[in-house]
Amino acid sequence: MKRILLAFFVFSGMLISVAAQQKTITGIVTGAEDNQPVIGATVQIKGTATGTATDVDGKYQIVAREGDILEFRYVGMKTREVIVGTSNVINVTLEMEELGLDEIIVVGYGTQIKSKVTSSIAKVEGEKLMNVPVPTVELALQGKSAGVFIEAVNGKSTGATRMRIRGSSSITATNQPLFVVDGIPITTEASNLSGASINPLTSINFNDVESVEILKDAASAAIYGSRGANGVVIITTKKGYSGDTKINFTVQSGFNDPSHRREFMNAEEYISYFRDAAKRGDAYEDLVYGDPPGTNTYWQWHVEQRLKRYSGWAKILEDPNNPSSKYLGSKVDTDWQDLAFQRGRIYSADLSAQGGNDKLKFFASGSYNSQGGILVSNGIEKFSTRLNIDNKASKNVDLGFSLALNRTAIDQVSADNAFSTPMQLVAMSPITPPRDLNGELYNTPVTTYYNGLLDVEYASRDIIEYRSLVNTYLVIGLFNGMKWRNELGFDLYNLKENARYGEKTESGTGVGGYGFANYGQNQNINGKSYLDYINTFGDISVSGVLGTEFQYTTVETLYAEGQQFPLDALKTLASAGLITGASSTLTQYSFLSYFSRVNFDYKTKYLVTLAGRVDASSRFGKNNRYGFFPAASLGWVISKEDFLAGNPLLSFLKLRTSYGLTGNAGISNFGHLGLYGVGNYNSLSGLLPSQIPNPDLGWETTRQIDAGIDFGFFRNRISGEIDVYHKKTNDLLLQVPVPATSGYQTQMQNIGSVENKGFEFVLNTNNLTGNLTWNTNINFSINKNKVLNLGGQDIIDNGSARYMNVVKVGQPIGVFYGAEYAGVDTENGDALWYVNEQDADGNIVNPGETTNVFEDANFVVLGNPTPDYTGAITNTLSYKGVELSFTFQGVAGNKIHLIGDQWMGANGVWYDNQLKSQLRSWKQPGDVTDIPEARLAWDNGDQSRNSRYLSPGSYLKLRNLVLGYEFPSKLVNKIKLSRVRVYLQAQNLITFTKYEGWDPEVSTDFLVNNIYSGCDFYSAPQPRSIVFGINIGL
């Protein structure tokens, strides 16, 4: 690390020596309409944070160099850019903003002015993502856009996330959006074997990002056709510009800590609790079998044997009836939760250069980022470089390329609920010492379960990802307004995984150690050629694109495993004495597409956009291989009408509506084919049919209608958007039962439908201007998801005793379905359940009727794992170089299944360490509590699939906080720098919630699909991250 920093500073020093001469620029900013001073206008050197504001007379003063570009901005007025020349005085006149919200929006295969956009698109500026201490770009987007729900599945350092744009539309196909980076649709899936899910998007350096556009409705996403149903995320990286080269260097350091810990029993409480549970278990056995009280004592004997074993057979006082009887031995009281967690260190450094001239523009960057995880032996390290070149080869020819090279190394841990994952350590008894007197780690039978610390010490799971993103382009000007653009892109993603388990580990015991190597490669070639046209005919403006695109993807994997390693220190598979298995796969798929979009506007107030795409994909049957995805949208800028022109209150008002059709091709490559698998009989191998063909298999299709309003008041000091939408997906891809005479159980078919309805609201306010500025952004969303049809089925339920998620007609995807917990019988401590008997129409016959027999309770819908409401509020304040920004983000209306609590809060049925809340269990008649009597070995409220283990998932988080100070330009200019800024940034600082688990932002990686969401299965909490950084500009 020291060498890296030294190299950066040496390079920076070389650049300082050639810095241009700086000087003080003064001037006055006035308004074009009234020629009056503009108070509080921002004057900033483009590409830097160096800036100032005009005073009450409209005057300003700033230190800059010749060739710098000064940006003059004021809310409600057009931004002006002026290049610093020889003069020391620059006076500027600002015109009123005629087009309202006038920023440039990146859309599919082009750009548009926001005021002319007739669809629903959210834009996030890259500067809002810079240096956020999270592993992946999606997490940096949390809380930035209405209608976009993003959550990390747990707190591991793999970056695995769920991202939903306007809800979930599929049961079996992907619900993740399409990601497009600099024009290339990129790979977002990876196949790893040794543990938790990983995210290939961790390779993207979001300090390189210029902007992120999120296409939310069908009108904007239809141009991506069969891959646009879940929305599209367009990531555009930074480009060069004509002017002096700007050097930017940032370094930061900090730490990750667990954002929350749960309270478990200590050793004394554990012993007392289980001895009491044993007595009550025996007493309950007397009751069940009709024996006289005190007849049965087996469980009291049993608990003493277990306590001896779990304590490493240390001596225990042989008086279980004495409440003061305590575990003697070495007085061990192990906090296993503390052993699972660690403080992870964060280091990062980023260096970039940006500049060019009229002929050649460039952006180059290099970065290093290391984040230690909050779980022992978990962390991530990233290296990335980027070079973007744009060349004006001649008057009519432009060409260029973007190149990104990334390496990501992950110290992996097991998936949730694996005994080897660090979070499972919390199940250990607190009377068990981690190590024996010889310093060796204890394992079963002393420990309750396998001691996961053995994996920390004697196993390694290393993943290395390499990603290369290359995109080249050639643009030829044909005639006035018409250009021919050609692009060829390549996304190469390689994953190399090595796992090695020593002889003392669970996987390596008895086989002389175990290891495997897994290699995967995704090659994605993308090419496109299209015409881009823009022209104006009087009051009519026309623009559009027309072209074709292809994508060819190859996915390869190679796997081998072995045993009998001579030494634990030998990590590679070549050292294995016995290779026990090997396999490989090769799959390919392709898309061929034709697309078009036409934009019309009349006097910039009547707007029409038509778009469409024809897609063909190898993933679908020969009878349904082609799909057509059209869209249309309209807009009316009412504020341009004569009856509203010059209105001092209303700055901008636009009505828009859209309708379109998109598809979902995110399924397996061979779902339409008849497949065979390998079988063995009598030592002979052969082929067995494994999948019935379906030549009619086609796309899931989503029809969406959207209506919205864009508004601005008081020179756009108050602006925002309101959207309502209805989104219906038909032809769901489902496994449908087929007659047994076919020789198969199911066939993949297009059947069923799902809908999403929603409301989105965005409000931006500029509360204060001048030396003290205060801006606020608020976004709020409602989404209602419903399954409409399952092809004649009412419910899809795999019958799991562990998971409660099902798909049921009339309910959201993945609702919890089980028995409804009714509390505790105050007289005998029994767990109670609502009977919930239903008539033919689904109505409860006797509301409130309870039973203490779990089997007599009818299953009902208990809650939704997906939030109904999401929102965020961001405030940014700035005063004379000091900036404070903070974002509160939250969700509401969902529940989370605490699966692990079925063992950690099981009323003494299991010997796992118990949560402290179990000390509130029922003790005697009259006790009012929500926790039934603890009865060792007897179920009493711990049964699977019931609402007792559901917890409210609503939360409000202080998601991000930044406090920074930028030193005065007069001071930093003396040392030949253009900018020096120091800052503190925190992520997940505070969480307000009623959730009983570690963190309400969770969806276990133990079983990942569209149905099983909202489950906490020993899932790590999100890290609380705090970093300190310095940014230097040259």
PDB file of C-alpha atoms in Angstrom, residues 12 16 48 141 163 194 208 219 351 378 380 403 429 452 487 577 635 682 685 860 1016:
ATOM      1  CA  SER A  12       1.455  13.969  -8.922  1.00  0.00           C
ATOM      2  CA  ILE A  16       2.586  19.882 -10.470  1.00  0.00           C
ATOM      3  CA  THR A  48     -13.374  20.442 -10.290  1.00  0.00           C
ATOM      4  CA  LEU A 141     -27.550   3.770  -6.165  1.00  0.00           C
ATOM      5  CA  MET A 163     -32.467  -4.784  -7.848  1.00  0.00           C
ATOM      6  CA  SER A 194     -17.684 -22.521  -2.687  1.00  0.00           C
ATOM      7  CA  ASP A 208     -15.302   6.367 -13.469  1.00  0.00           C
ATOM      8  CA  ALA A 219     -41.532   3.383 -23.878  1.00  0.00           C
ATOM      9  CA  LEU A 351      -6.029   8.553  -9.917  1.00  0.00           C
ATOM     10  CA  ASN A 378     -14.106 -12.459   4.323  1.00  0.00           C
ATOM     11  CA  ILE A 380     -12.629  -8.109  -1.315  1.00  0.00           C
ATOM     12  CA  LEU A 403     -11.133  -0.014 -22.557  1.00  0.00           C
ATOM     13  CA  SER A 429     -23.133 -23.147  23.448  1.00  0.00           C
ATOM     14  CA  GLY A 452     -16.760 -22.952  11.749  1.00  0.00           C
ATOM     15  CA  GLU A 487     -19.853  -0.230 -32.723  1.00  0.00           C
ATOM     16  CA  GLY A 577      -3.392 -37.850  -4.328  1.00  0.00           C
ATOM     17  CA  GLY A 635     -45.785  14.695 -24.241  1.00  0.00           C
ATOM     18  CA  ASN A 682     -25.264 -52.411 -14.027  1.00  0.00           C
ATOM     19  CA  SER A 685     -23.691 -45.784 -18.877  1.00  0.00           C
ATOM     20  CA  VAL A 860     -53.198 -18.589   5.408  1.00  0.00           C
ATOM     21  CA  ASP A1016     -32.963 -14.423   7.212  1.00  0.00           C
TER      22      ASP A1016
END
